[in-house]
Amino acid sequence: MKKVLLMAALVMMSWQSMQAQNKTRERKPLTTEQKVERSVGRMTKELSLNEDQIQKITALYQEYFKSVEGLARGDEKMKEARQKLNEGIKAVLTEEQQILWKQQKTRQRPQKPQGGE
């Protein structure tokens, strides 16, 4: 009897684990508008953007996400689009916001060591 109960408990735990894994795989990719909203929302919160800045940065992100749609990571066109986005954002931000933005970027993505170390 103990073996049957133990086996039933193991089966139930395994089943729950498989269900949890299936739920994470079903996540739908974000639309361009959702990506823009998420990115601009984060910047607005952390950099205290004004309405004019929000509109300009929203347009920059819309252009960026549309231009990189379907490109592979590391693609040269993606790098160029990212550089153009960063230059546009930098032009919109005040000096204080630029400093905060640079700090935010380094916190989010630590720099990889150069030279294959």
Tab-separated table of C-alpha atoms in Angstrom:
chain	number	residue	atom	x	y	z
A	1	MET	CA	0.000	0.000	0.000
A	2	LYS	CA	2.838	2.388	0.838
A	3	LYS	CA	4.429	1.736	-2.542
A	4	VAL	CA	1.179	2.524	-4.348
A	5	LEU	CA	0.729	5.822	-2.464
A	6	LEU	CA	4.353	6.760	-3.046
A	7	MET	CA	4.059	5.979	-6.739
A	8	ALA	CA	0.824	7.986	-7.026
A	9	ALA	CA	2.480	10.973	-5.314
A	10	LEU	CA	5.457	10.796	-7.694
A	11	VAL	CA	3.179	10.644	-10.723
A	12	MET	CA	1.206	13.673	-9.522
A	13	MET	CA	4.356	15.694	-8.865
A	14	SER	CA	5.747	14.833	-12.285
A	15	TRP	CA	2.484	15.784	-13.966
A	16	GLN	CA	2.384	19.164	-12.191
A	17	SER	CA	5.964	19.859	-13.217
A	18	MET	CA	5.199	19.099	-16.861
A	19	GLN	CA	2.136	21.364	-16.775
A	20	ALA	CA	4.161	24.244	-15.365
A	21	GLN	CA	6.729	23.871	-18.153
A	22	ASN	CA	4.013	23.858	-20.815
A	23	LYS	CA	2.565	27.136	-19.533
A	24	THR	CA	5.879	28.963	-19.896
A	25	ARG	CA	6.283	27.759	-23.476
A	26	GLU	CA	2.878	29.093	-24.491
A	27	ARG	CA	3.886	32.720	-23.953
A	28	LYS	CA	3.116	34.744	-27.057
A	29	PRO	CA	5.718	37.138	-28.446
A	30	LEU	CA	5.067	40.820	-27.838
A	31	THR	CA	3.714	42.964	-30.640
A	32	THR	CA	5.675	45.988	-31.839
A	33	GLU	CA	3.308	48.286	-29.949
A	34	GLN	CA	3.736	46.286	-26.734
A	35	LYS	CA	7.529	46.431	-27.067
A	36	VAL	CA	7.378	50.191	-27.649
A	37	GLU	CA	5.053	50.693	-24.684
A	38	ARG	CA	7.270	48.595	-22.400
A	39	SER	CA	10.484	50.367	-23.455
A	40	VAL	CA	9.077	53.910	-23.280
A	41	GLY	CA	7.289	53.151	-20.017
A	42	ARG	CA	10.518	51.996	-18.390
A	43	MET	CA	12.372	55.082	-19.621
A	44	THR	CA	9.552	57.399	-18.518
A	45	LYS	CA	9.607	55.941	-15.025
A	46	GLU	CA	13.380	55.912	-14.585
A	47	LEU	CA	14.248	59.161	-16.380
A	48	SER	CA	11.148	61.273	-15.641
A	49	LEU	CA	10.486	62.051	-19.301
A	50	ASN	CA	8.197	64.957	-20.205
A	51	GLU	CA	5.363	64.657	-22.755
A	52	ASP	CA	7.436	65.956	-25.668
A	53	GLN	CA	10.233	63.484	-24.909
A	54	ILE	CA	7.738	60.621	-24.595
A	55	GLN	CA	6.306	61.364	-28.043
A	56	LYS	CA	9.728	61.637	-29.697
A	57	ILE	CA	11.133	58.513	-28.040
A	58	THR	CA	7.954	56.563	-28.852
A	59	ALA	CA	8.426	57.428	-32.533
A	60	LEU	CA	12.089	56.380	-32.365
A	61	TYR	CA	11.225	53.013	-30.804
A	62	GLN	CA	8.417	52.386	-33.316
A	63	GLU	CA	10.830	52.975	-36.173
A	64	TYR	CA	13.476	50.789	-34.515
A	65	PHE	CA	11.253	47.791	-33.794
A	66	LYS	CA	9.760	47.872	-37.286
A	67	SER	CA	13.207	48.049	-38.897
A	68	VAL	CA	14.604	45.068	-36.933
A	69	GLU	CA	11.538	42.873	-37.288
A	70	GLY	CA	12.624	39.536	-38.713
A	71	LEU	CA	16.367	40.198	-38.418
A	72	ALA	CA	18.637	37.739	-36.641
A	73	ARG	CA	20.488	38.762	-33.494
A	74	GLY	CA	23.903	40.129	-34.319
A	75	ASP	CA	22.848	41.121	-37.837
A	76	GLU	CA	24.730	44.216	-39.005
A	77	LYS	CA	21.470	45.960	-39.918
A	78	MET	CA	20.235	45.400	-36.368
A	79	LYS	CA	23.400	46.953	-34.944
A	80	GLU	CA	23.011	49.958	-37.230
A	81	ALA	CA	19.350	50.368	-36.254
A	82	ARG	CA	20.261	50.142	-32.563
A	83	GLN	CA	22.967	52.773	-32.997
A	84	LYS	CA	20.510	55.070	-34.791
A	85	LEU	CA	17.979	54.542	-31.966
A	86	ASN	CA	20.568	55.344	-29.299
A	87	GLU	CA	21.694	58.503	-31.124
A	88	GLY	CA	18.079	59.647	-31.471
A	89	ILE	CA	17.329	59.025	-27.805
A	90	LYS	CA	20.507	60.814	-26.746
A	91	ALA	CA	19.460	63.866	-28.782
A	92	VAL	CA	16.090	64.004	-26.975
A	93	LEU	CA	17.379	63.589	-23.403
A	94	THR	CA	18.795	66.310	-21.155
A	95	GLU	CA	22.373	65.934	-19.889
A	96	GLU	CA	21.170	64.629	-16.498
A	97	GLN	CA	18.868	62.129	-18.192
A	98	GLN	CA	21.698	60.971	-20.466
A	99	ILE	CA	23.825	60.172	-17.413
A	100	LEU	CA	20.985	58.216	-15.797
A	101	TRP	CA	20.255	56.450	-19.084
A	102	LYS	CA	23.879	55.306	-19.456
A	103	GLN	CA	23.852	54.016	-15.873
A	104	GLN	CA	20.573	52.201	-16.529
A	105	LYS	CA	21.959	50.542	-19.680
A	106	THR	CA	25.090	49.292	-17.901
A	107	ARG	CA	22.984	47.862	-15.060
A	108	GLN	CA	20.715	46.017	-17.485
A	109	ARG	CA	23.439	44.519	-19.659
A	110	PRO	CA	26.881	44.196	-18.097
A	111	GLN	CA	29.622	44.643	-20.668
A	112	LYS	CA	31.104	41.422	-22.047
A	113	PRO	CA	34.890	41.141	-21.784
A	114	GLN	CA	36.719	41.833	-25.036
A	115	GLY	CA	39.184	39.410	-26.586
A	116	GLY	CA	37.497	36.136	-25.592
A	117	GLU	CA	38.677	36.119	-21.984
